[in-house]
Coordinates of C-alpha atoms in Angstrom, one line a residue:
M533 CA 0.0 0.0 0.0
G534 CA 1.8 3.1 -1.2
M535 CA 1.8 6.4 0.6
E536 CA -0.6 7.9 -2.0
S537 CA -3.4 5.4 -1.2
H538 CA -2.6 6.0 2.5
E539 CA -3.4 9.7 2.2
E540 CA -6.4 9.0 0.0
L541 CA -7.9 6.8 2.8
R542 CA -7.1 9.2 5.6
P543 CA -10.1 11.6 5.0
Y544 CA -12.4 8.6 4.7
L545 CA -11.2 7.1 8.0
F546 CA -11.4 10.5 9.7
S547 CA -15.0 10.9 8.5
I548 CA -15.9 7.6 10.3
A549 CA -13.9 8.5 13.5
Y550 CA -15.2 12.1 13.7
R551 CA -18.9 10.9 13.3
M552 CA -18.3 8.3 16.0
L553 CA -16.6 10.7 18.4
G554 CA -17.8 14.2 17.6
Q555 CA -14.2 15.3 18.4
V556 CA -11.5 16.4 16.0
A557 CA -8.1 15.7 17.6
E558 CA -9.4 12.4 19.1
A559 CA -10.6 11.3 15.7
E560 CA -7.2 12.2 14.1
D561 CA -5.5 10.2 16.9
V562 CA -7.8 7.2 16.3
V563 CA -6.9 7.3 12.6
Q564 CA -3.2 7.6 13.3
E565 CA -3.4 4.6 15.7
A566 CA -5.2 2.6 13.0
F567 CA -2.4 3.2 10.6
L568 CA 0.2 2.2 13.2
R569 CA -1.6 -1.0 13.8
Y570 CA -1.8 -1.6 10.1
H571 CA 1.9 -1.3 9.8
E572 CA 2.6 -3.4 12.9
A573 CA 0.4 -6.2 11.6
G574 CA 3.1 -6.7 8.9
A575 CA 1.1 -8.9 6.5
E576 CA -0.6 -7.0 3.7
P577 CA -4.4 -7.5 4.2
E578 CA -6.5 -8.1 1.1
S579 CA -8.3 -4.8 1.4
P580 CA -6.4 -2.0 3.3
K581 CA -9.6 0.0 3.3
A582 CA -11.7 -2.7 5.0
Y583 CA -8.9 -3.4 7.5
L584 CA -8.3 0.2 8.4
A585 CA -12.1 1.0 8.6
T586 CA -12.5 -1.9 11.0
V587 CA -9.6 -0.9 13.2
T588 CA -10.8 2.8 13.2
T589 CA -14.3 1.8 14.2
R590 CA -13.2 -0.5 17.0
L591 CA -10.8 2.0 18.4
A592 CA -13.6 4.7 18.2
I593 CA -15.9 2.3 20.1
D594 CA -13.3 1.8 22.8
H595 CA -12.6 5.6 23.0
L596 CA -16.4 6.3 23.3
R597 CA -16.7 3.8 26.1
S598 CA -14.1 5.5 28.2
A599 CA -15.4 9.0 27.2
R600 CA -19.0 8.2 28.3
A601 CA -18.2 8.5 32.0
R602 CA -16.5 11.9 31.4
R603 CA -19.5 13.1 29.3
E604 CA -21.9 12.2 32.1
V605 CA -20.1 14.5 34.6
Y606 CA -19.5 17.2 31.9
P607 CA -20.7 20.6 33.1
G608 CA -23.9 21.5 31.2
Q609 CA -24.5 20.4 27.6
W610 CA -22.0 18.3 25.7
L611 CA -22.0 19.3 22.0
P612 CA -19.7 17.9 19.2
E613 CA -16.7 20.0 18.1
P614 CA -17.6 22.1 15.1
L615 CA -16.0 21.9 11.6
V616 CA -16.0 25.3 10.1
D617 CA -16.2 26.2 6.4
D618 CA -13.8 24.2 4.1
E619 CA -12.9 21.9 6.9
A620 CA -16.4 20.5 6.8
V621 CA -16.5 20.4 3.0
R622 CA -13.3 18.2 3.0
H623 CA -14.9 15.6 5.1
A624 CA -18.4 15.7 3.6
E625 CA -18.7 12.1 2.3
T626 CA -22.4 12.5 3.1
A627 CA -23.0 16.1 4.2
D628 CA -26.3 15.8 6.1
S629 CA -24.8 13.2 8.4
L630 CA -22.2 15.8 9.4
S631 CA -24.5 18.4 10.8
L632 CA -24.3 19.2 14.6
T633 CA -28.0 18.4 14.7
F634 CA -27.3 14.8 13.6
L635 CA -24.1 14.3 15.7
H636 CA -25.9 15.7 18.7
L637 CA -28.7 13.1 18.2
L638 CA -26.1 10.3 18.0
E639 CA -25.1 11.1 21.6
K640 CA -28.3 9.2 22.6
L641 CA -26.8 5.9 21.3
S642 CA -24.4 3.5 23.0
P643 CA -21.0 3.2 21.3
V644 CA -21.9 0.0 19.5
E645 CA -25.3 1.3 18.4
R646 CA -23.6 4.4 17.1
A647 CA -21.1 2.3 15.1
V648 CA -23.8 0.0 13.6
F649 CA -26.0 3.0 12.7
L650 CA -23.2 5.0 11.0
L651 CA -21.7 2.0 9.2
R652 CA -25.1 0.9 7.8
E653 CA -27.0 4.2 7.3
V654 CA -24.2 6.6 6.4
F655 CA -21.4 4.5 5.0
D656 CA -23.6 1.9 3.4
Y657 CA -21.8 -1.2 4.6
P658 CA -23.7 -4.5 4.1
Y659 CA -24.9 -6.2 7.3
E660 CA -22.3 -8.9 7.1
E661 CA -19.6 -6.3 7.1
V662 CA -21.1 -4.3 10.0
A663 CA -21.4 -7.6 11.9
R664 CA -17.7 -8.4 11.2
I665 CA -16.5 -5.0 12.2
T666 CA -18.5 -4.8 15.4
G667 CA -18.1 -8.4 16.4
K668 CA -21.9 -9.0 16.5
S669 CA -24.0 -11.4 14.5
P670 CA -25.8 -10.0 11.4
D671 CA -29.2 -10.6 13.1
N672 CA -28.1 -8.8 16.2
C673 CA -26.9 -5.9 14.0
R674 CA -30.4 -5.7 12.5
Q675 CA -31.9 -5.5 16.0
I676 CA -29.3 -2.9 17.1
L677 CA -30.0 -0.8 13.9
T678 CA -33.8 -0.9 14.5
R679 CA -33.3 0.4 18.0
A680 CA -30.7 3.0 17.0
R681 CA -33.0 4.3 14.1
R682 CA -35.9 4.7 16.5
H683 CA -33.8 6.8 18.9
V684 CA -32.5 9.0 16.1
E685 CA -35.9 9.4 14.4
E686 CA -37.5 10.6 17.6
G687 CA -35.3 13.7 17.6
R688 CA -35.3 14.4 13.9
H689 CA -37.2 17.1 12.0
R690 CA -38.5 15.5 8.9
F691 CA -38.4 18.4 6.5
D692 CA -36.2 18.6 3.5
V693 CA -35.1 22.2 3.1
S694 CA -33.6 23.4 -0.1
R695 CA -30.2 25.1 0.2
E696 CA -31.7 28.3 -1.1
E697 CA -34.5 28.4 1.5
R698 CA -32.1 27.5 4.3
D699 CA -29.7 30.2 3.3
E700 CA -32.5 32.7 3.0
V701 CA -33.8 31.9 6.5
A702 CA -30.3 32.1 7.9
R703 CA -29.8 35.5 6.2
R704 CA -33.1 36.9 7.8
F705 CA -32.1 35.4 11.1
L706 CA -28.7 37.0 11.1
A707 CA -30.1 40.4 9.9
A708 CA -32.6 40.5 12.8
W709 CA -29.9 39.4 15.3
E710 CA -27.5 42.0 14.0
E711 CA -30.1 44.8 14.4
G712 CA -31.1 43.7 17.9
D713 CA -34.7 43.3 16.5
T714 CA -36.4 40.9 19.0
D715 CA -39.7 40.7 17.0
G716 CA -37.8 40.1 13.7
L717 CA -35.8 37.3 15.3
V718 CA -39.0 35.7 16.9
A719 CA -40.5 35.7 13.4
V720 CA -37.7 33.4 12.0
L721 CA -37.7 31.2 15.1
A722 CA -39.9 28.1 15.6
P723 CA -42.3 28.7 18.7
D724 CA -40.3 26.0 20.6
A725 CA -36.9 27.0 19.2
T726 CA -34.1 25.7 21.5
V727 CA -30.6 27.0 22.3
Y728 CA -28.1 24.4 23.3
G729 CA -24.9 25.9 24.7
D730 CA -21.6 24.1 25.5
G731 CA -19.2 26.1 27.6
G732 CA -17.6 23.0 29.3
G733 CA -17.4 24.9 32.6
K734 CA -14.7 27.1 31.0
A735 CA -16.9 29.7 29.3
P736 CA -20.3 31.2 29.8
S737 CA -23.0 28.8 28.8
V738 CA -26.6 27.6 29.4
P739 CA -26.6 24.7 31.8
V740 CA -29.9 23.5 30.5
P741 CA -31.3 24.2 27.0
L742 CA -33.3 27.5 26.6
V743 CA -36.7 26.9 24.9
G744 CA -39.1 29.3 23.4
A745 CA -38.8 31.9 20.6
E746 CA -39.1 35.0 22.8
C747 CA -36.6 33.7 25.4
V748 CA -34.2 32.5 22.7
A749 CA -34.4 35.8 20.8
K750 CA -33.7 37.9 23.9
A751 CA -30.8 35.7 25.0
L752 CA -29.1 35.7 21.6
I753 CA -29.4 39.5 21.2
G754 CA -28.0 39.9 24.7
W755 CA -25.1 37.6 24.1
G756 CA -24.3 39.2 20.8
H757 CA -24.1 42.6 22.3
R758 CA -21.9 41.3 25.1
A759 CA -19.6 39.6 22.6
L760 CA -19.1 42.8 20.6
D761 CA -18.5 44.8 23.9
F762 CA -15.7 42.3 24.6
G763 CA -14.1 43.3 21.2
L764 CA -15.1 40.1 19.4
A765 CA -15.7 40.3 15.6
Y766 CA -18.0 37.9 13.7
R767 CA -18.8 36.5 10.4
P768 CA -21.4 34.1 8.9
A769 CA -19.9 30.7 8.3
L770 CA -20.8 27.1 7.3
V771 CA -20.7 25.0 10.5
N772 CA -20.7 21.3 9.8
G773 CA -22.3 22.2 6.4
D774 CA -25.1 24.2 8.0
P775 CA -25.5 28.0 8.2
G776 CA -23.9 29.4 11.3
I777 CA -21.7 32.1 12.7
V778 CA -18.2 32.4 14.2
F779 CA -17.1 35.1 16.7
Y780 CA -13.4 35.8 16.8
R781 CA -11.2 37.3 19.6
P782 CA -9.0 40.3 18.6
D783 CA -6.1 37.9 18.2
G784 CA -8.0 36.0 15.5
R785 CA -8.8 32.9 17.5
A786 CA -12.4 31.5 17.4
A787 CA -14.2 32.2 20.7
W788 CA -17.8 31.2 19.9
V789 CA -19.2 29.0 17.1
A790 CA -22.9 28.5 16.5
A791 CA -24.8 26.4 14.0
F792 CA -28.5 26.9 13.0
E793 CA -30.8 24.0 12.6
I794 CA -33.4 25.1 10.0
A795 CA -36.6 23.3 9.1
D796 CA -39.9 24.4 7.6
G797 CA -38.8 28.0 7.0
V798 CA -37.7 28.7 10.5
V799 CA -34.7 28.2 12.8
V800 CA -35.6 25.3 15.2
A801 CA -32.4 25.2 17.2
V802 CA -29.1 26.9 17.7
R803 CA -26.1 24.9 18.9
S804 CA -23.6 27.1 20.4
I805 CA -20.1 26.1 21.4
L806 CA -17.9 28.3 23.6
N807 CA -15.7 25.7 25.3
P808 CA -12.2 26.8 24.2
D809 CA -11.0 23.2 24.3
K810 CA -13.5 22.5 21.4
L811 CA -12.5 25.4 19.3
G812 CA -8.7 25.1 19.1
H813 CA -8.8 23.5 15.7
V814 CA -11.1 26.1 14.1
P815 CA -9.0 28.2 11.6
A816 CA -8.2 31.7 12.9
S817 CA -9.7 34.7 11.2
E818 CA -8.0 36.9 8.8
P819 CA -7.0 40.4 10.2
A820 CA -9.8 42.0 12.2
D821 CA -11.0 44.3 9.4
S822 CA -12.3 41.4 7.4
A823 CA -14.8 40.3 10.0
R824 CA -17.6 42.5 11.1
R825 CA -17.4 44.6 14.2
N826 CA -19.9 46.7 16.1
T827 CA -19.5 50.0 14.2

């Protein structure tokens, strides 16, 4: 297996590991470890892709098992680490399964359920392969998948939104937010719109989700003003392939990333990540004058 095919497989393996873990550096570590084991195994397997995907998935399951206990005592909401702009596009084997909405839903699943669901539903592996990778029987995999699907479907908004409509809603939402127009913001929010905030105990956050258009609109406008008072600049961005916004510190580092979940012509949820540990990989902004400031 030449270096070239190595590098070709890396984004694919990352896309499995990142969807399993919702964490960037950890997913990269898992992929790196999979390559190490591949080389240590010595014998050339028939299919490097199958071998590496198997090892990547198994390592991710182990990692999730040990991470679960930490996530249970995590302060407030645990949200996945965001991929901003091109970073997300690079890994978009199947874009809708990259959204923070989808990855947040996967948190309901056990590590094995998550692996079975992703391998079958997103990466299109046949049951026999899923069974081999996870060490379960094909029948057991079918049962696990049924259970996993049910959990995920419960939380899903079943509306297909065209990219144009989605971008238009995001534009109206950002315009109202920018103007501090509470009524305008309420008009583009679902009545039960929800804000999930992840500060990880290291940044301001909402310990429990905020629900309700009026409450969400006021909170977002308040936070936006505060961010600008602290000298943060912002710009619209794609976050895991969905419309969102990134606020940057004066030194260019990302301080706050939010993704908008849009369905049926309104914003149904905002997932807001402020935990600095989850933003280290987000590319820094260009010089301050290219992002917007409070003028």
